[in-house]
N, CA, C and O atoms as a printed pandas DataFrame, in Angstrom:
     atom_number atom_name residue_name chain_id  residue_number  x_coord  y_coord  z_coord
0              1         N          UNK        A               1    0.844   -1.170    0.000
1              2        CA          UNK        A               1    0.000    0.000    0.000
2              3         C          UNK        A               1    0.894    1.238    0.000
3              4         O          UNK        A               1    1.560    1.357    1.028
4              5         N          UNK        A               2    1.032    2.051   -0.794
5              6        CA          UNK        A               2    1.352    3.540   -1.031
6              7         C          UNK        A               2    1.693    4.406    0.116
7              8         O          UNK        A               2    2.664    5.149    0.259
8              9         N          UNK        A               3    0.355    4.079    1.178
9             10        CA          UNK        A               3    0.591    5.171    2.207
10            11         C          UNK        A               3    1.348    4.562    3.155
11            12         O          UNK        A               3    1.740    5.310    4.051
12            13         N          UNK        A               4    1.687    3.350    3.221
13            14        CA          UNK        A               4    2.433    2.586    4.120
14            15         C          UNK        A               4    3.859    2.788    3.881
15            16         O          UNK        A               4    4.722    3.181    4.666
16            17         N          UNK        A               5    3.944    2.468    2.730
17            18        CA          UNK        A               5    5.227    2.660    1.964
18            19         C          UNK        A               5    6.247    4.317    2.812
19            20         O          UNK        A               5    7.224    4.487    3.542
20            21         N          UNK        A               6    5.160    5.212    2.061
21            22        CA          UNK        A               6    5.348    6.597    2.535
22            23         C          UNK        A               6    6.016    7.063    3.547
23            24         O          UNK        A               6    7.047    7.732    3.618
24            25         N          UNK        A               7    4.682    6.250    4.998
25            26        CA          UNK        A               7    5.660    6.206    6.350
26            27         C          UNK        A               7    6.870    5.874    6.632
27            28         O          UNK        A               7    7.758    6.537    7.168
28            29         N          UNK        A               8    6.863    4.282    6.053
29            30        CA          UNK        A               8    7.986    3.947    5.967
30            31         C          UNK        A               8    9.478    5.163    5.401
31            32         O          UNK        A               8   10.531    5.420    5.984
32            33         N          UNK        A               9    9.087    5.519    4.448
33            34        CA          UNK        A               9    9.703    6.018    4.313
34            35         C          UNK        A               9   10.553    7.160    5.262
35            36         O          UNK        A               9   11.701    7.192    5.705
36            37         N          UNK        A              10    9.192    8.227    5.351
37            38        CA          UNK        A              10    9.230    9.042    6.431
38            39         C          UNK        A              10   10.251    8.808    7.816
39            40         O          UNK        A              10   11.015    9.530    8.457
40            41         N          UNK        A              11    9.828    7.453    7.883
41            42        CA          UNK        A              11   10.716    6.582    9.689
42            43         C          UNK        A              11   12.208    6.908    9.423
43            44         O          UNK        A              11   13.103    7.338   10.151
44            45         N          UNK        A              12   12.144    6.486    7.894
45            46        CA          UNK        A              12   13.410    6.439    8.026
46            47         C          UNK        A              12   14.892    7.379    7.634
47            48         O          UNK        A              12   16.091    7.148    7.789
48            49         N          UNK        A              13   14.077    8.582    7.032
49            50        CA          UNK        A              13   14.020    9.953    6.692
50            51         C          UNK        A              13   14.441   10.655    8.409
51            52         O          UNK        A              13   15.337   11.481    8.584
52            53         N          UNK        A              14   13.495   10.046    9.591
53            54        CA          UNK        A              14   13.609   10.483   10.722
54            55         C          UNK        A              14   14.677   10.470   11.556
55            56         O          UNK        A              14   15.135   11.321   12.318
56            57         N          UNK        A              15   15.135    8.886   11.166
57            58        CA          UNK        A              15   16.482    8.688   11.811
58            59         C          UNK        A              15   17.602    9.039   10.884
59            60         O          UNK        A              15   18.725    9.035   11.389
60            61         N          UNK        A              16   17.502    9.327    9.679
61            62        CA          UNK        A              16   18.305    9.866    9.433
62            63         C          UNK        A              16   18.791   11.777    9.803
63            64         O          UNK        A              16   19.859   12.374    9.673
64            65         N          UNK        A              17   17.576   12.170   10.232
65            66        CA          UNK        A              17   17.821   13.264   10.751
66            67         C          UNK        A              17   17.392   14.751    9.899
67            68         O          UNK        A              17   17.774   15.909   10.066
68            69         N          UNK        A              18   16.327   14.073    8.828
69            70        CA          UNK        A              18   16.014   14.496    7.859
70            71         C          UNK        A              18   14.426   15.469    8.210
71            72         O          UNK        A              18   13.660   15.353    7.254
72            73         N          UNK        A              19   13.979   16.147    9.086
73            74        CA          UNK        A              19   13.028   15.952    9.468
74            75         C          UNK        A              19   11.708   16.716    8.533
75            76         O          UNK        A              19   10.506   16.681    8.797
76            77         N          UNK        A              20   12.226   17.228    7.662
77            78        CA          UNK        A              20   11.147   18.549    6.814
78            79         C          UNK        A              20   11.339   17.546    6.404
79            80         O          UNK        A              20   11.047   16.836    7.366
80            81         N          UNK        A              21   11.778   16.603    5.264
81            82        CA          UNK        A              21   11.400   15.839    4.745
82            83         C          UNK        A              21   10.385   14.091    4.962
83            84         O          UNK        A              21    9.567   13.477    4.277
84            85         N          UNK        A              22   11.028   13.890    6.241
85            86        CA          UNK        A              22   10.091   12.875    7.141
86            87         C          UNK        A              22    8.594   14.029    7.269
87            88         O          UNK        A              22    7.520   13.779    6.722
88            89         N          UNK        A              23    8.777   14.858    7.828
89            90        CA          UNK        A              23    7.008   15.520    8.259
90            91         C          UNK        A              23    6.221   15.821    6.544
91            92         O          UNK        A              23    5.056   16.167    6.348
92            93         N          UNK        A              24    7.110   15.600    5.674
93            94        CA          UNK        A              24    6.394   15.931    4.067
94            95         C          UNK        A              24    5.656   14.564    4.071
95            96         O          UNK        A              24    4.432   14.627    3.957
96            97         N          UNK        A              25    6.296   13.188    4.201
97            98        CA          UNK        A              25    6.405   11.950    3.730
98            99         C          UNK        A              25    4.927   11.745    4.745
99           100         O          UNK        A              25    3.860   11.263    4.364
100          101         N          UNK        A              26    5.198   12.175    5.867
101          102        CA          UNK        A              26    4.040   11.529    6.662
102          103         C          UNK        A              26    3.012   12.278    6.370
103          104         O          UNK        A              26    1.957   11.660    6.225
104          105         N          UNK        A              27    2.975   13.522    6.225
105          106        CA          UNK        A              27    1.723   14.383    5.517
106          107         C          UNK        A              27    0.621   13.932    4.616
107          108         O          UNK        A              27   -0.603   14.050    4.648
108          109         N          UNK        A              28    1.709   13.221    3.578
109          110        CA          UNK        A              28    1.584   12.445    2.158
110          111         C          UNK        A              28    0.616   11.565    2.981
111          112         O          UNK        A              28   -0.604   11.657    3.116
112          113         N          UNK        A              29    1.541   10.652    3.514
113          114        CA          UNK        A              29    0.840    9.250    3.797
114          115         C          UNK        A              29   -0.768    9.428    4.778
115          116         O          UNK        A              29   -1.672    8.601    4.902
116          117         N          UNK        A              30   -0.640   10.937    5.401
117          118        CA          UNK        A              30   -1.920   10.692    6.279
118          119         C          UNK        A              30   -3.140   11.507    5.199
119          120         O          UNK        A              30   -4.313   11.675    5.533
120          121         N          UNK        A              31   -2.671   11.851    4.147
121          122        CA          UNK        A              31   -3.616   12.392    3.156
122          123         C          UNK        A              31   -4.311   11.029    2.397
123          124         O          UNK        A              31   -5.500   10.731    2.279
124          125         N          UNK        A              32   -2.942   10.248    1.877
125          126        CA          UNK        A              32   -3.242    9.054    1.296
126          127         C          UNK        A              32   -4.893    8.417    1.825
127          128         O          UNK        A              32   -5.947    8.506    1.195
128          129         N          UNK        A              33   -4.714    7.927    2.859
129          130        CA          UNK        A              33   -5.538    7.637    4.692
130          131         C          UNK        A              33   -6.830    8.546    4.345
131          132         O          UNK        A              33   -7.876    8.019    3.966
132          133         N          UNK        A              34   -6.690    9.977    4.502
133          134        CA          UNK        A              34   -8.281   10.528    4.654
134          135         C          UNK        A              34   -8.394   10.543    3.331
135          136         O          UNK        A              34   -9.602   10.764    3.254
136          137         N          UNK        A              35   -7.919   10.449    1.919
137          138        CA          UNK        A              35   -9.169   10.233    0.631
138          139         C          UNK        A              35   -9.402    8.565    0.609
139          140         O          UNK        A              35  -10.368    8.138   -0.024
140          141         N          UNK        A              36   -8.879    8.015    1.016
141          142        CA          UNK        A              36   -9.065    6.385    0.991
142          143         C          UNK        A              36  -10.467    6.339    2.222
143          144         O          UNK        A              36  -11.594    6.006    1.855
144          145         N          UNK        A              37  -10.149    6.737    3.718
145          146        CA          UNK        A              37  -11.390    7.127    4.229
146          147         C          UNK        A              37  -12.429    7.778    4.245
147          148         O          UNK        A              37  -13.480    7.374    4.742
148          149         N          UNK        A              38  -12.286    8.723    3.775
149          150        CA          UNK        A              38  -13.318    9.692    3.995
150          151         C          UNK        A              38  -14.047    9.876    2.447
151          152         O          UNK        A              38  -15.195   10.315    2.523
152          153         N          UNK        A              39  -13.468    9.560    0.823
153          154        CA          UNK        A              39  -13.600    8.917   -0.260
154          155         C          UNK        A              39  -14.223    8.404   -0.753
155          156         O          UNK        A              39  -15.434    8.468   -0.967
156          157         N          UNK        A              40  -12.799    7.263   -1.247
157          158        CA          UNK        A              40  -12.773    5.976   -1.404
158          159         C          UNK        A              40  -13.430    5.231   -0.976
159          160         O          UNK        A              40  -14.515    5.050   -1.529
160          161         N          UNK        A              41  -13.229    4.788   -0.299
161          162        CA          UNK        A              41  -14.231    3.803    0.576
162          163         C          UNK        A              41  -15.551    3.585    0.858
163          164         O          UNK        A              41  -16.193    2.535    0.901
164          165         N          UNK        A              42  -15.962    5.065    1.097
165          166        CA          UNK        A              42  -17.515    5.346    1.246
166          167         C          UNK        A              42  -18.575    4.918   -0.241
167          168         O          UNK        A              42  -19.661    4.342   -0.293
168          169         N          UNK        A              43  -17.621    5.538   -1.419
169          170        CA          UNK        A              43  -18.070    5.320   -2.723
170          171         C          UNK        A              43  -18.038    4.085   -2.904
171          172         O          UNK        A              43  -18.726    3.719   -3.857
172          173         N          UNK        A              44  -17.292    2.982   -2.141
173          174        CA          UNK        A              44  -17.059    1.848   -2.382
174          175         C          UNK        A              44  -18.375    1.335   -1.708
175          176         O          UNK        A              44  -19.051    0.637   -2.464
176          177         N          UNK        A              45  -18.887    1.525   -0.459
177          178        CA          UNK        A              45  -19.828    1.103   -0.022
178          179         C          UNK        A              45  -21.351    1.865   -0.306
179          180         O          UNK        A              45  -22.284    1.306    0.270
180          181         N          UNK        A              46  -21.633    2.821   -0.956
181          182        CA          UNK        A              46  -22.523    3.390   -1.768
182          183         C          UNK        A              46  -22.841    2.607   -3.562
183          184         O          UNK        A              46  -23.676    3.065   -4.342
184          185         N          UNK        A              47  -22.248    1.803   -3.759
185          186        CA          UNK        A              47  -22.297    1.451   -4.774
186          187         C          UNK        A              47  -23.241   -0.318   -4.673
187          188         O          UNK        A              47  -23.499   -1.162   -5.532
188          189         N          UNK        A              48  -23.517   -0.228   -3.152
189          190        CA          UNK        A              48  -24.236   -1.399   -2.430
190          191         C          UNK        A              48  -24.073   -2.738   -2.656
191          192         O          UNK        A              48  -24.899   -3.640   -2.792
192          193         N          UNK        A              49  -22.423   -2.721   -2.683
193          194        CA          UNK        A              49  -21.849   -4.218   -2.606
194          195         C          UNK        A              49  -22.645   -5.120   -1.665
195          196         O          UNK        A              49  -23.394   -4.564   -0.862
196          197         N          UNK        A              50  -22.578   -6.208   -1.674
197          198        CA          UNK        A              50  -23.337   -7.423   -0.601
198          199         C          UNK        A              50  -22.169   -7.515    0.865
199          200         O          UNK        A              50  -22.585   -8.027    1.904
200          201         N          UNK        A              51  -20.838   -7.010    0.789
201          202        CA          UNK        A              51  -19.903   -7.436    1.233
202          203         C          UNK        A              51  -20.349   -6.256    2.550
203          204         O          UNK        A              51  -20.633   -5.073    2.368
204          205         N          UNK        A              52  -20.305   -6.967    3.838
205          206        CA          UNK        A              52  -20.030   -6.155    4.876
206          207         C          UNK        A              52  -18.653   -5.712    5.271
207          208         O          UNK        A              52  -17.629   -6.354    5.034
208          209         N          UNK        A              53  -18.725   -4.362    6.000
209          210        CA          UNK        A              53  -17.402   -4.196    6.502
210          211         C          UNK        A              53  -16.891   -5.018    7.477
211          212         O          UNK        A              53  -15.698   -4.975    7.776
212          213         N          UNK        A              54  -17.771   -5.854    8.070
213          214        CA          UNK        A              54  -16.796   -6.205    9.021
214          215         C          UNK        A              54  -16.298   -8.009    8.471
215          216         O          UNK        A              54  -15.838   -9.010    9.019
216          217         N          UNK        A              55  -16.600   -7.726    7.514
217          218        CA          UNK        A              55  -15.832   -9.023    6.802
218          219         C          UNK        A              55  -14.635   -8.901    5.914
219          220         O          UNK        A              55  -13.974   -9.800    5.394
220          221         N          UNK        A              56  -14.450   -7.238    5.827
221          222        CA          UNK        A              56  -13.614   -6.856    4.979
222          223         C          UNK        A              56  -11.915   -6.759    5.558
223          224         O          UNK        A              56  -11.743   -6.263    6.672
224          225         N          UNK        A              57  -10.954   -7.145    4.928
225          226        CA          UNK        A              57   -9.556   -6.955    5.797
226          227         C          UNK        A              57   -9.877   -5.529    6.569
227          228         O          UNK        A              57  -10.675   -4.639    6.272
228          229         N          UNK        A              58   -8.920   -5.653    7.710
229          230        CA          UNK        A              58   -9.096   -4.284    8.843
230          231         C          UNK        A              58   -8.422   -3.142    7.711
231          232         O          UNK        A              58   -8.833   -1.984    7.784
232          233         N          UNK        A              59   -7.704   -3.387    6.991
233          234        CA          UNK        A              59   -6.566   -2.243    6.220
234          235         C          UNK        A              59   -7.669   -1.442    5.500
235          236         O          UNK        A              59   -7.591   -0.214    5.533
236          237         N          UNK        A              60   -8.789   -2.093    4.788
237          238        CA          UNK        A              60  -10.006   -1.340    4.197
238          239         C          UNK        A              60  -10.874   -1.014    4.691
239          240         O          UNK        A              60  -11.902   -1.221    4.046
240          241         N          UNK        A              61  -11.049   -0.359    6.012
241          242        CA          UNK        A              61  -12.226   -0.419    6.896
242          243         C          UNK        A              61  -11.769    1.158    6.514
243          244         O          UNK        A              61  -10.711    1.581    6.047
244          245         N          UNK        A              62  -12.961    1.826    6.893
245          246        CA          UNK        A              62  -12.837    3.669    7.182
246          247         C          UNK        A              62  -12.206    3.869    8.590
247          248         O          UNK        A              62  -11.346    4.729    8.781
248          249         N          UNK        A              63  -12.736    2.919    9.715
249          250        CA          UNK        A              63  -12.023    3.526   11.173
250          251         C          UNK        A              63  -10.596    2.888   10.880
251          252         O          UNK        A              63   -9.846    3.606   11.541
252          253         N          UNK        A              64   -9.900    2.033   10.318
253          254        CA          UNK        A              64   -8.473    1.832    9.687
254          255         C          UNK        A              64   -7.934    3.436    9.173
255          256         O          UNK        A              64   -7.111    4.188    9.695
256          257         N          UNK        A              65   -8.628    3.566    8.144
257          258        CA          UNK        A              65   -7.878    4.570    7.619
258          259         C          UNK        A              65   -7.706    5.767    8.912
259          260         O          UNK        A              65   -6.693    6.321    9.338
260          261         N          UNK        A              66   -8.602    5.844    9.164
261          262        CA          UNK        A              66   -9.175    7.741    9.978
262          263         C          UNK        A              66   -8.386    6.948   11.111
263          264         O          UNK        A              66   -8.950    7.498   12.057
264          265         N          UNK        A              67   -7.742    6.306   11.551
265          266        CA          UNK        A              67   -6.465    6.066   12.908
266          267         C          UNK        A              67   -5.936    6.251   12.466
267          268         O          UNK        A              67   -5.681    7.412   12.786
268          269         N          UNK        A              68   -4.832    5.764   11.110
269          270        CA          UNK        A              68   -3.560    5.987   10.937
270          271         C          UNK        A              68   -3.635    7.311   10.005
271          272         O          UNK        A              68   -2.524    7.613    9.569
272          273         N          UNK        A              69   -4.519    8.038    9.660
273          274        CA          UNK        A              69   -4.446    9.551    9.255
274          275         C          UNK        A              69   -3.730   10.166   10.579
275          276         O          UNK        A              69   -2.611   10.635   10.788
276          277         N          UNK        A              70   -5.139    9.905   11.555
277          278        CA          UNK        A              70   -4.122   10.919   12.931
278          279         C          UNK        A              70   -2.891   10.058   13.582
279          280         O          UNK        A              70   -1.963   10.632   14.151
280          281         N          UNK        A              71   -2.947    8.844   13.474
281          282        CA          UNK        A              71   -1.137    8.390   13.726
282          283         C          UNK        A              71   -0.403    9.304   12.782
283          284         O          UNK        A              71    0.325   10.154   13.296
284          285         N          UNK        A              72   -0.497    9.243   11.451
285          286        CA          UNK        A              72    0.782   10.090   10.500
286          287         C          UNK        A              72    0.596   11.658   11.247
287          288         O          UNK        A              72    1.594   12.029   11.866
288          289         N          UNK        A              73   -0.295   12.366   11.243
289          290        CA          UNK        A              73   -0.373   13.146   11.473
290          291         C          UNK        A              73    0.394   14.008   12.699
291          292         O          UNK        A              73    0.947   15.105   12.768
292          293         N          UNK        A              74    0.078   12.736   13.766
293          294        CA          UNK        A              74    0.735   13.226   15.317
294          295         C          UNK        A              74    2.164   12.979   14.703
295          296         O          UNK        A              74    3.022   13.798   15.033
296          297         N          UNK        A              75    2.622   11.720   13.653
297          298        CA          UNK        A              75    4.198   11.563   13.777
298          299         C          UNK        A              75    4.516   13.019   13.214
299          300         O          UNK        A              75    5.232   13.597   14.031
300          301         N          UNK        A              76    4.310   13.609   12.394
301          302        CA          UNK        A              76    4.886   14.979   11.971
302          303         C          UNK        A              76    4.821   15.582   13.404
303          304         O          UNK        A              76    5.954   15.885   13.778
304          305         N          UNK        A              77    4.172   15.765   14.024
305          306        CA          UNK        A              77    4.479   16.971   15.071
306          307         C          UNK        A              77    5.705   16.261   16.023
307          308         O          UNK        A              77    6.370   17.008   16.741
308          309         N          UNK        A              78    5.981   14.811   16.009
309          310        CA          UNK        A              78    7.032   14.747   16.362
310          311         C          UNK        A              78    8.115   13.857   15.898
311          312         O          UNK        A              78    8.758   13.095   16.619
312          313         N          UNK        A              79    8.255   14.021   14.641
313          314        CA          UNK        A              79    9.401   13.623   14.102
314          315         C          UNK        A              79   10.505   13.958   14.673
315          316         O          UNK        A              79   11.372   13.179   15.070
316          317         N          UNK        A              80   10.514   15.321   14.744
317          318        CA          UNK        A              80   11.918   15.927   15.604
318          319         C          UNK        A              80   12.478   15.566   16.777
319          320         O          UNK        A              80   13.671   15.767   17.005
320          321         N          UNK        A              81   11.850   15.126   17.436
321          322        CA          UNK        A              81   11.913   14.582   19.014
322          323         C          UNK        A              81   13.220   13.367   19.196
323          324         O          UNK        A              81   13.956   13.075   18.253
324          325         N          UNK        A              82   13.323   12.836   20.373
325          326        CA          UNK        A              82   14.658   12.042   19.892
326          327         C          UNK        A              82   13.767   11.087   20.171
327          328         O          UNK        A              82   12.590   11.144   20.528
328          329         N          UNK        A              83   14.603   10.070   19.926
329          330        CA          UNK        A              83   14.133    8.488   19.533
330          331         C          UNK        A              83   13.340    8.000   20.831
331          332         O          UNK        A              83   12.128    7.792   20.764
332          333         N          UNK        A              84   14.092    7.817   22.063
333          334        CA          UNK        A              84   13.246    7.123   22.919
334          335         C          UNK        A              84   11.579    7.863   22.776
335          336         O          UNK        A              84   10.560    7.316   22.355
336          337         N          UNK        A              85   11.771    9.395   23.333
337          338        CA          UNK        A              85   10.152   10.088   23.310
338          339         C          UNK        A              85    9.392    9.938   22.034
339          340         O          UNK        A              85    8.197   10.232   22.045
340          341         N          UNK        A              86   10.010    9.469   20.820
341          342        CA          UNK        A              86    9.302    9.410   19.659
342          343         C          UNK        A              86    8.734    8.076   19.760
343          344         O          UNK        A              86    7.526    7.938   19.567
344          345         N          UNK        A              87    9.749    6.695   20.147
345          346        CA          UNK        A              87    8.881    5.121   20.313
346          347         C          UNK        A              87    7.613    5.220   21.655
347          348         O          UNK        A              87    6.543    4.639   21.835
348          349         N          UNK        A              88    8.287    6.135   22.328
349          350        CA          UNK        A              88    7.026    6.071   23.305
350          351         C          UNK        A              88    5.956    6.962   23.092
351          352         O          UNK        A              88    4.903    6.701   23.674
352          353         N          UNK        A              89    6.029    8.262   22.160
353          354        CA          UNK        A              89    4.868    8.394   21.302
354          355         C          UNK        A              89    3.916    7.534   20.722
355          356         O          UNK        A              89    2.697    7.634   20.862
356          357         N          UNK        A              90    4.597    6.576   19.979
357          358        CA          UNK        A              90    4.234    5.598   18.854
358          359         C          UNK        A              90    3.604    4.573   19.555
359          360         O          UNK        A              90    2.645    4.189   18.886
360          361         N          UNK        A              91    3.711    3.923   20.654
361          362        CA          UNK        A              91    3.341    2.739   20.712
362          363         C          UNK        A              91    2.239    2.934   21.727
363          364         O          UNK        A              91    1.509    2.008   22.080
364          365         N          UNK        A              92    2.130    4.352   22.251
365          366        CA          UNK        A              92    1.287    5.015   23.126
366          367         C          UNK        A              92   -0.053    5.361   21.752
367          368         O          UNK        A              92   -1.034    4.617   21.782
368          369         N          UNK        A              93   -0.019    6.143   20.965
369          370        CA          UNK        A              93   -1.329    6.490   19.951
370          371         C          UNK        A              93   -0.963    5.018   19.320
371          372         O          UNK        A              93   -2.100    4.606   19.087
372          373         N          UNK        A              94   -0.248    4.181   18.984
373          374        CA          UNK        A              94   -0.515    3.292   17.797
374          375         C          UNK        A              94   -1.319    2.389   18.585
375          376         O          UNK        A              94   -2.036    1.590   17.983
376          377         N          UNK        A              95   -1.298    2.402   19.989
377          378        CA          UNK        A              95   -2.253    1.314   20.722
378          379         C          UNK        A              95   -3.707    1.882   21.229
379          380         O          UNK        A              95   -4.560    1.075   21.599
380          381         N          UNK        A              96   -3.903    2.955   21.235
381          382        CA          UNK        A              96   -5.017    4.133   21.236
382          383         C          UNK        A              96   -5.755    3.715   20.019
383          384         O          UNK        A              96   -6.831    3.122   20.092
384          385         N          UNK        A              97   -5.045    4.097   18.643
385          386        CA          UNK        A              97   -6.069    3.690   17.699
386          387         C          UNK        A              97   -6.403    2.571   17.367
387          388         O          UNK        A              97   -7.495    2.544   16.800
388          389         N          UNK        A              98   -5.659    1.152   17.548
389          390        CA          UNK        A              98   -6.073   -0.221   17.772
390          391         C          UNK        A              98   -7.066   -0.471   18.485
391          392         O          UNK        A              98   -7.980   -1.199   18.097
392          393         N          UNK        A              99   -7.036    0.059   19.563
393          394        CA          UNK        A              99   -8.060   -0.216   20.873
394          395         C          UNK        A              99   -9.934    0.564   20.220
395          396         O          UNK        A              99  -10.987   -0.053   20.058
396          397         N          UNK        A             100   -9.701    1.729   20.055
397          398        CA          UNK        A             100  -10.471    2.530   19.711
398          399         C          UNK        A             100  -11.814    2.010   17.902
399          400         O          UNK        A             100  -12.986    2.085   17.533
400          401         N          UNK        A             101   -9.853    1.331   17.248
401          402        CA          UNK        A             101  -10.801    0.358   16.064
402          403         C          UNK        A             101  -11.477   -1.074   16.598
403          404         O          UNK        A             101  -12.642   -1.423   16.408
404          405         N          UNK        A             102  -10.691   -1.632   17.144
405          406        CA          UNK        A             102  -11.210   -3.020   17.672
406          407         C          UNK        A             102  -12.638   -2.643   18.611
407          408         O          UNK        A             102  -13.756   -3.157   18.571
408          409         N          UNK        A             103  -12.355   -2.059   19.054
409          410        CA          UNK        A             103  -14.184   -1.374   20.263
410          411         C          UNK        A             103  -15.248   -1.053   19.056
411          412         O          UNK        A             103  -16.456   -1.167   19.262
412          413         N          UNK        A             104  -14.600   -0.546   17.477
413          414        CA          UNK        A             104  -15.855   -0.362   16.930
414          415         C          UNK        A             104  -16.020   -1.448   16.258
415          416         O          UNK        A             104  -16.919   -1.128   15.481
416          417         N          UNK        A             105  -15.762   -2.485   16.046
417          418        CA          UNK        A             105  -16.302   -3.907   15.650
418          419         C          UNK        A             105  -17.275   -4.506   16.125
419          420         O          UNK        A             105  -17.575   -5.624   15.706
C-alpha cells in the first residue's frame, strides 16, 4: 500500500535526521488515509456491494484509515523529538487507535 510505503519512508528519513522531509512523507501518507477514508471507501460502499465491513480486511475499513491519518499526522508533530520520546509516542497512539478500532467492531 502507497501510504504505508510513505511512512515507511518518512521513519526512516527520521532517523536519518532528515526531518522537513520525514514531516512531508508523513503528511503524504496521512492524506493518502483521509481520501481512501473519507472517499474511497464510502463510494465503495454506496455502490451497495453485498460485502459487509466487518468481513472486509481491517486495512479497508474507514475507522483503519481515519487512525492511521491521525497516527501520520501526530508523527509529523514529532518527528523531531529524539528516539526514545518518539517510540514512546508511537506505541502510546498506535495502541489508542487499535483499541479505539477493535471497540468499533
Amino acid at each position: 500500500m502507497k501510504a504505508m510505503a510513505t511512512a515507511g519512508l518518512a521513519c526512516d528519513e527520521s532517523a536519518n535526521g532528515d526531518f522537513a522531509s520525514s514531516a512531508n512523507h508523513y503528511k503524504r501518507a496521512a492524506g493518502i488515509f483521509e481520501f481512501l477514508g473519507e472517499t474511497q471507501l464510502p463510494k465503495w460502499v454506496a455502490r451497495g456491494s453485498s460485502v459487509e465491513e466487518k468481513d472486509l480486511p481491517v486495512e479497508v475499513t474507514i475507522g483503519f484509515c481515519k487512525g492511521f491519518k491521525i497516527l501520520f499526522l501526530a508523527m509529523v508533530r514529532y518527528s523531531n523529538q529524539n528516539e526514545s520520546t518518539l517510540m514512546y509516542f508511537l506505541a502510546l497512539v498506535l495502541s489508542s487507535v487499535l483499541c479505539v478500532n477493535i471497540l468499533n467492531f
